[in-house]
Amino acid sequence: MSRRAHRTGLLLAAALLVLVAGGVGPVTAQEAEPTRPRLVSQTPWVAEDQPVELAFALDGGLPEGGTVELTLYGALTSREVLVRGTADPTLLGEQRDALSIPTALVPTRADGAFRLLLTTDGSPAGLPVSDPGVYPLEIAVAGTDGVPGPPLLTWIVRTADDAGATPLRTAVVLPLHVRPSFGPDGVPEVTARARALLETRARILEKFRDVSLTVAPTPELIDAVAQTDPDLLEQVAAALAPQHVVTGTYVRLDLTAYADVAELTQPLEDQFEVGTRTLRRSLGRPVDLRTWVGPGNPTSSALDALRDNGMDRALLRRESVTGADLPIDEPVVVTGGTGQTIAGVLADPALRTHVNGTADPVLAAQRALADLALLSATPAEGGVALSDGTAGVVVKLPANQPLPAPFLDTLLEGLRAGGPLRPVSLAELFAADPHGTVEAPEPGPTVVGAPLSGQDLAAYGHNLAATTEIVNGYSTFAGRVDPLTDDLRRRLLVSGSNDLTETQRGAYLRSVSLAIADQSAEVQITDDETVTLTSREGDIPITIRNDTGGPVEVRIAFDSDNKLDFPDGASQRRRLLEGPNRIEVPVVARTSGAFPLRITVTSPDGVLTVGRAQVTVRSTAVSGVGVVLSVGALLVLVVWWARHWRTARRNRRLVDPDPPTPGNPGEAAPV
């Protein structure tokens, strides 16, 4: 039946609207062509004879003399229409009814939205939705020419009389996540967007304290808020008090990519440990340590990593596993390629598609509720609900996409309103009974993790390992209570975020190295001095100035090319107090002369080089070997001189001391 066919019921419809709505609001004149209406609010579930209340907004207001055209289609038989119906109206099927309402009879609410209140009791001016089902409803606005503008397609959910007897358990997983708040400089900055997100979601969670759901806060964000805005942290903690809160890694990361790199094994453990410690300390409450809700595919290495970090349950994307039957209504057993197993629930990709609508968030939420209503039917009717009430599904809200407050408000309002759904936490969904009293899930179907690797983090893993070694060296230098050490380790953790590019990760690692270099440069050694030793043994004075702001531990190594011996050892561990530190180094000279003494100051483990210096040592003392050689030379000289003297004397004895005077040859010598 066409829209035009029902214009004869116009006056009756208008009178009913005025009576139920309680008056007519102002009508705005509009000459431009009508635009598409936007849904502002809607009754989520319609019971027998319950009226449907709709409110919509329209840019420019309603045209004077125009009409609001309503077209109702038959109940859906397929979930596909919910996803594709707006783009392809031919999927909507046959029209069930049509109704035309003059704009002059449409009241305006205090917030400026236009309100429609339609009966479902079978009256000619109402909507014929007496049978349970999900009914597409188009709302369009026509001008004075009677030509309607682009329609708004929403969904009327008429519930069965016994819909509340065995409701479909519905677990909503809400992330509290933004890009990293700690920059490469280590300074936390909670941006206006992050603050608005936390304030809005805390307000909504406070409003729906009676609606069970699971919240996955990113520890890094909570850490930044704790350091910059304690009042906001208190607000968030109070809103989370009644909810199921799951822990996770310190930053949101690709589990599969981390697990595939051996050098990231320890960093992954650090991510889990610091993430849990941060949430417990900041929120002042226990958190779920068993359930993983982060990104990543259940590869063998990823399942091993979860088990190694104490997690035995996981929320996974349905497309990340393979198997003959992939249920979304019960926990499954996920296996890895080498026999690993973990309990899992699978998030349905179709439910995720409803979250992407940001232009009309209320409509997107209503579409999600309509899809859940289809799932709440029995398997014979195309749904998944079971008579014992144990069937359940997951609505995993996105962490890195806009999630307007009206969407979340509308979705939770629908869950609180009851109808065919019962809100539960993930912990309850994993339990074997609807009340969550059994710890372990019943064995479900077995599915296999898809062997899909994450991004390639091999180069990052190598660079992270090298930088971590430097930080470890710095921690032995500065001590465990040094505040910079904690800051540097936090930067290493943040660098692993999957919100960062490879270049941005490198910036975090470089900032760590530069910060350590700047701090270690505050330790300086007196250089280019000359020390004179006047004896073989002596002390060489060294002055090391520490301007780091606190005491540090160092190892001082000495090298003199074997010209000096060091009675206290060629290296010493010393604690340097703030300011100048004078150290006397005992030495024994092996030789005389001038030679260099090289001094190297490192962290106690030798990883971090803090400083280097060189002192010139001048030794004027004669060594023991020199004395022996000198004495030996003197003895040789004395022996030589004595022998020479004795030889000369003997030679003089062999010569006549008074020889005859030369004369005549015949003259006799006197007697």
mmCIF file of N, CA and C in Angstrom, residues 323-385:
data_model
loop_
_atom_site.group_PDB
_atom_site.id
_atom_site.type_symbol
_atom_site.label_atom_id
_atom_site.label_comp_id
_atom_site.label_asym_id
_atom_site.label_seq_id
_atom_site.Cartn_x
_atom_site.Cartn_y
_atom_site.Cartn_z
ATOM 1 N N GLY A 323 36.675 -22.777 11.629
ATOM 2 C CA GLY A 323 36.020 -23.984 12.117
ATOM 3 C C GLY A 323 34.736 -24.228 11.351
ATOM 4 N N ALA A 324 34.216 -25.441 11.488
ATOM 5 C CA ALA A 324 32.993 -25.780 10.762
ATOM 6 C C ALA A 324 31.814 -24.980 11.275
ATOM 7 N N ASP A 325 31.761 -24.727 12.564
ATOM 8 C CA ASP A 325 30.647 -24.004 13.161
ATOM 9 C C ASP A 325 31.236 -22.919 14.055
ATOM 10 N N LEU A 326 30.865 -21.699 13.818
ATOM 11 C CA LEU A 326 31.411 -20.577 14.578
ATOM 12 C C LEU A 326 30.285 -19.893 15.350
ATOM 13 N N PRO A 327 29.979 -20.395 16.523
ATOM 14 C CA PRO A 327 28.851 -19.829 17.275
ATOM 15 C C PRO A 327 29.210 -18.481 17.890
ATOM 16 N N ILE A 328 28.221 -17.616 17.974
ATOM 17 C CA ILE A 328 28.414 -16.355 18.681
ATOM 18 C C ILE A 328 27.595 -16.327 19.965
ATOM 19 N N ASP A 329 26.912 -17.432 20.270
ATOM 20 C CA ASP A 329 25.978 -17.416 21.392
ATOM 21 C C ASP A 329 26.488 -18.170 22.615
ATOM 22 N N GLU A 330 27.718 -18.700 22.569
ATOM 23 C CA GLU A 330 28.245 -19.451 23.703
ATOM 24 C C GLU A 330 29.769 -19.430 23.667
ATOM 25 N N PRO A 331 30.396 -19.668 24.811
ATOM 26 C CA PRO A 331 31.862 -19.765 24.812
ATOM 27 C C PRO A 331 32.335 -20.935 23.962
ATOM 28 N N VAL A 332 33.516 -20.788 23.393
ATOM 29 C CA VAL A 332 34.114 -21.828 22.572
ATOM 30 C C VAL A 332 35.490 -22.146 23.127
ATOM 31 N N VAL A 333 36.074 -23.219 22.648
ATOM 32 C CA VAL A 333 37.448 -23.575 22.983
ATOM 33 C C VAL A 333 38.303 -23.243 21.771
ATOM 34 N N VAL A 334 39.215 -22.307 21.926
ATOM 35 C CA VAL A 334 40.083 -21.880 20.833
ATOM 36 C C VAL A 334 41.403 -22.620 20.969
ATOM 37 N N THR A 335 41.849 -23.232 19.900
ATOM 38 C CA THR A 335 43.106 -23.981 19.922
ATOM 39 C C THR A 335 44.117 -23.335 18.990
ATOM 40 N N GLY A 336 45.397 -23.455 19.363
ATOM 41 C CA GLY A 336 46.477 -22.989 18.511
ATOM 42 C C GLY A 336 47.002 -24.117 17.655
ATOM 43 N N GLY A 337 47.985 -23.791 16.845
ATOM 44 C CA GLY A 337 48.519 -24.776 15.912
ATOM 45 C C GLY A 337 49.290 -25.892 16.566
ATOM 46 N N THR A 338 49.764 -25.694 17.799
ATOM 47 C CA THR A 338 50.538 -26.737 18.475
ATOM 48 C C THR A 338 49.879 -27.181 19.773
ATOM 49 N N GLY A 339 48.546 -27.104 19.804
ATOM 50 C CA GLY A 339 47.813 -27.684 20.915
ATOM 51 C C GLY A 339 47.417 -26.746 22.025
ATOM 52 N N GLN A 340 47.729 -25.446 21.949
ATOM 53 C CA GLN A 340 47.314 -24.517 22.999
ATOM 54 C C GLN A 340 45.790 -24.361 22.980
ATOM 55 N N THR A 341 45.210 -24.144 24.136
ATOM 56 C CA THR A 341 43.761 -23.933 24.212
ATOM 57 C C THR A 341 43.465 -22.768 25.139
ATOM 58 N N ILE A 342 42.360 -22.107 24.871
ATOM 59 C CA ILE A 342 41.891 -21.019 25.722
ATOM 60 C C ILE A 342 40.388 -20.901 25.521
ATOM 61 N N ALA A 343 39.671 -20.552 26.575
ATOM 62 C CA ALA A 343 38.235 -20.316 26.459
ATOM 63 C C ALA A 343 38.018 -18.977 25.768
ATOM 64 N N GLY A 344 37.092 -18.939 24.840
ATOM 65 C CA GLY A 344 36.864 -17.702 24.105
ATOM 66 C C GLY A 344 35.402 -17.455 23.822
ATOM 67 N N VAL A 345 35.075 -16.193 23.626
ATOM 68 C CA VAL A 345 33.784 -15.809 23.053
ATOM 69 C C VAL A 345 34.089 -14.998 21.808
ATOM 70 N N LEU A 346 33.221 -15.119 20.823
ATOM 71 C CA LEU A 346 33.474 -14.513 19.525
ATOM 72 C C LEU A 346 32.547 -13.321 19.311
ATOM 73 N N ALA A 347 33.144 -12.192 18.990
ATOM 74 C CA ALA A 347 32.370 -10.986 18.695
ATOM 75 C C ALA A 347 31.895 -11.046 17.252
ATOM 76 N N ASP A 348 30.597 -10.889 17.078
ATOM 77 C CA ASP A 348 29.990 -11.000 15.757
ATOM 78 C C ASP A 348 30.314 -9.760 14.915
ATOM 79 N N PRO A 349 30.858 -9.940 13.703
ATOM 80 C CA PRO A 349 31.199 -8.771 12.880
ATOM 81 C C PRO A 349 29.992 -7.942 12.484
ATOM 82 N N ALA A 350 28.820 -8.582 12.337
ATOM 83 C CA ALA A 350 27.623 -7.824 11.954
ATOM 84 C C ALA A 350 27.232 -6.825 13.036
ATOM 85 N N LEU A 351 27.373 -7.215 14.302
ATOM 86 C CA LEU A 351 27.052 -6.282 15.378
ATOM 87 C C LEU A 351 27.995 -5.090 15.372
ATOM 88 N N ARG A 352 29.255 -5.312 14.961
ATOM 89 C CA ARG A 352 30.208 -4.205 14.928
ATOM 90 C C ARG A 352 29.857 -3.179 13.870
ATOM 91 N N THR A 353 29.201 -3.598 12.801
ATOM 92 C CA THR A 353 28.899 -2.656 11.725
ATOM 93 C C THR A 353 27.921 -1.578 12.172
ATOM 94 N N HIS A 354 27.108 -1.863 13.168
ATOM 95 C CA HIS A 354 26.129 -0.868 13.608
ATOM 96 C C HIS A 354 26.779 0.268 14.381
ATOM 97 N N VAL A 355 27.990 0.063 14.845
ATOM 98 C CA VAL A 355 28.644 1.054 15.692
ATOM 99 C C VAL A 355 29.265 2.162 14.859
ATOM 100 N N ASN A 356 29.449 1.927 13.578
ATOM 101 C CA ASN A 356 30.219 2.856 12.760
ATOM 102 C C ASN A 356 29.447 4.107 12.368
ATOM 103 N N GLY A 357 28.164 4.151 12.620
ATOM 104 C CA GLY A 357 27.388 5.317 12.219
ATOM 105 C C GLY A 357 27.526 6.457 13.203
ATOM 106 N N THR A 358 28.283 7.492 12.830
ATOM 107 C CA THR A 358 28.465 8.631 13.724
ATOM 108 C C THR A 358 27.622 9.826 13.311
ATOM 109 N N ALA A 359 27.169 9.853 12.063
ATOM 110 C CA ALA A 359 26.343 10.976 11.629
ATOM 111 C C ALA A 359 24.999 10.963 12.343
ATOM 112 N N ASP A 360 24.506 9.788 12.649
ATOM 113 C CA ASP A 360 23.224 9.649 13.354
ATOM 114 C C ASP A 360 23.402 8.572 14.422
ATOM 115 N N PRO A 361 24.068 8.891 15.538
ATOM 116 C CA PRO A 361 24.428 7.861 16.521
ATOM 117 C C PRO A 361 23.229 7.195 17.190
ATOM 118 N N VAL A 362 22.152 7.938 17.402
ATOM 119 C CA VAL A 362 20.971 7.333 18.024
ATOM 120 C C VAL A 362 20.384 6.278 17.094
ATOM 121 N N LEU A 363 20.338 6.578 15.824
ATOM 122 C CA LEU A 363 19.841 5.611 14.847
ATOM 123 C C LEU A 363 20.732 4.379 14.818
ATOM 124 N N ALA A 364 22.064 4.566 14.879
ATOM 125 C CA ALA A 364 22.986 3.433 14.877
ATOM 126 C C ALA A 364 22.737 2.540 16.082
ATOM 127 N N ALA A 365 22.500 3.137 17.246
ATOM 128 C CA ALA A 365 22.222 2.342 18.445
ATOM 129 C C ALA A 365 20.889 1.618 18.328
ATOM 130 N N GLN A 366 19.895 2.279 17.774
ATOM 131 C CA GLN A 366 18.600 1.629 17.605
ATOM 132 C C GLN A 366 18.703 0.460 16.633
ATOM 133 N N ARG A 367 19.541 0.624 15.617
ATOM 134 C CA ARG A 367 19.754 -0.471 14.668
ATOM 135 C C ARG A 367 20.444 -1.642 15.366
ATOM 136 N N ALA A 368 21.407 -1.356 16.257
ATOM 137 C CA ALA A 368 22.067 -2.423 17.005
ATOM 138 C C ALA A 368 21.074 -3.147 17.906
ATOM 139 N N LEU A 369 20.194 -2.410 18.561
ATOM 140 C CA LEU A 369 19.182 -3.039 19.409
ATOM 141 C C LEU A 369 18.242 -3.907 18.571
ATOM 142 N N ALA A 370 17.903 -3.427 17.391
ATOM 143 C CA ALA A 370 17.034 -4.215 16.521
ATOM 144 C C ALA A 370 17.724 -5.515 16.104
ATOM 145 N N ASP A 371 19.007 -5.450 15.828
ATOM 146 C CA ASP A 371 19.750 -6.654 15.460
ATOM 147 C C ASP A 371 19.787 -7.627 16.636
ATOM 148 N N LEU A 372 20.017 -7.110 17.843
ATOM 149 C CA LEU A 372 20.005 -7.969 19.030
ATOM 150 C C LEU A 372 18.628 -8.587 19.236
ATOM 151 N N ALA A 373 17.592 -7.843 18.905
ATOM 152 C CA ALA A 373 16.235 -8.394 19.018
ATOM 153 C C ALA A 373 16.049 -9.563 18.055
ATOM 154 N N LEU A 374 16.613 -9.466 16.852
ATOM 155 C CA LEU A 374 16.535 -10.592 15.925
ATOM 156 C C LEU A 374 17.287 -11.799 16.474
ATOM 157 N N LEU A 375 18.455 -11.553 17.089
ATOM 158 C CA LEU A 375 19.220 -12.654 17.667
ATOM 159 C C LEU A 375 18.508 -13.269 18.866
ATOM 160 N N SER A 376 17.647 -12.502 19.513
ATOM 161 C CA SER A 376 16.965 -13.013 20.709
ATOM 162 C C SER A 376 15.852 -13.998 20.383
ATOM 163 N N ALA A 377 15.576 -14.178 19.107
ATOM 164 C CA ALA A 377 14.594 -15.193 18.720
ATOM 165 C C ALA A 377 15.214 -16.581 18.864
ATOM 166 N N THR A 378 14.402 -17.586 18.829
ATOM 167 C CA THR A 378 14.892 -18.961 18.937
ATOM 168 C C THR A 378 15.588 -19.368 17.641
ATOM 169 N N PRO A 379 16.421 -20.407 17.678
ATOM 170 C CA PRO A 379 17.067 -20.864 16.441
ATOM 171 C C PRO A 379 16.075 -21.189 15.336
ATOM 172 N N ALA A 380 14.908 -21.704 15.704
ATOM 173 C CA ALA A 380 13.906 -22.020 14.687
ATOM 174 C C ALA A 380 13.408 -20.765 13.994
ATOM 175 N N GLU A 381 13.511 -19.614 14.679
ATOM 176 C CA GLU A 381 13.046 -18.346 14.116
ATOM 177 C C GLU A 381 14.192 -17.505 13.576
ATOM 178 N N GLY A 382 15.367 -18.097 13.473
ATOM 179 C CA GLY A 382 16.500 -17.379 12.923
ATOM 180 C C GLY A 382 17.394 -16.721 13.946
ATOM 181 N N GLY A 383 17.099 -16.884 15.254
ATOM 182 C CA GLY A 383 17.915 -16.288 16.293
ATOM 183 C C GLY A 383 18.840 -17.299 16.933
ATOM 184 N N VAL A 384 19.305 -16.975 18.139
ATOM 185 C CA VAL A 384 20.233 -17.868 18.833
ATOM 186 C C VAL A 384 19.799 -18.153 20.263
ATOM 187 N N ALA A 385 18.719 -17.538 20.737
ATOM 188 C CA ALA A 385 18.322 -17.669 22.136
ATOM 189 C C ALA A 385 17.873 -19.094 22.444
#
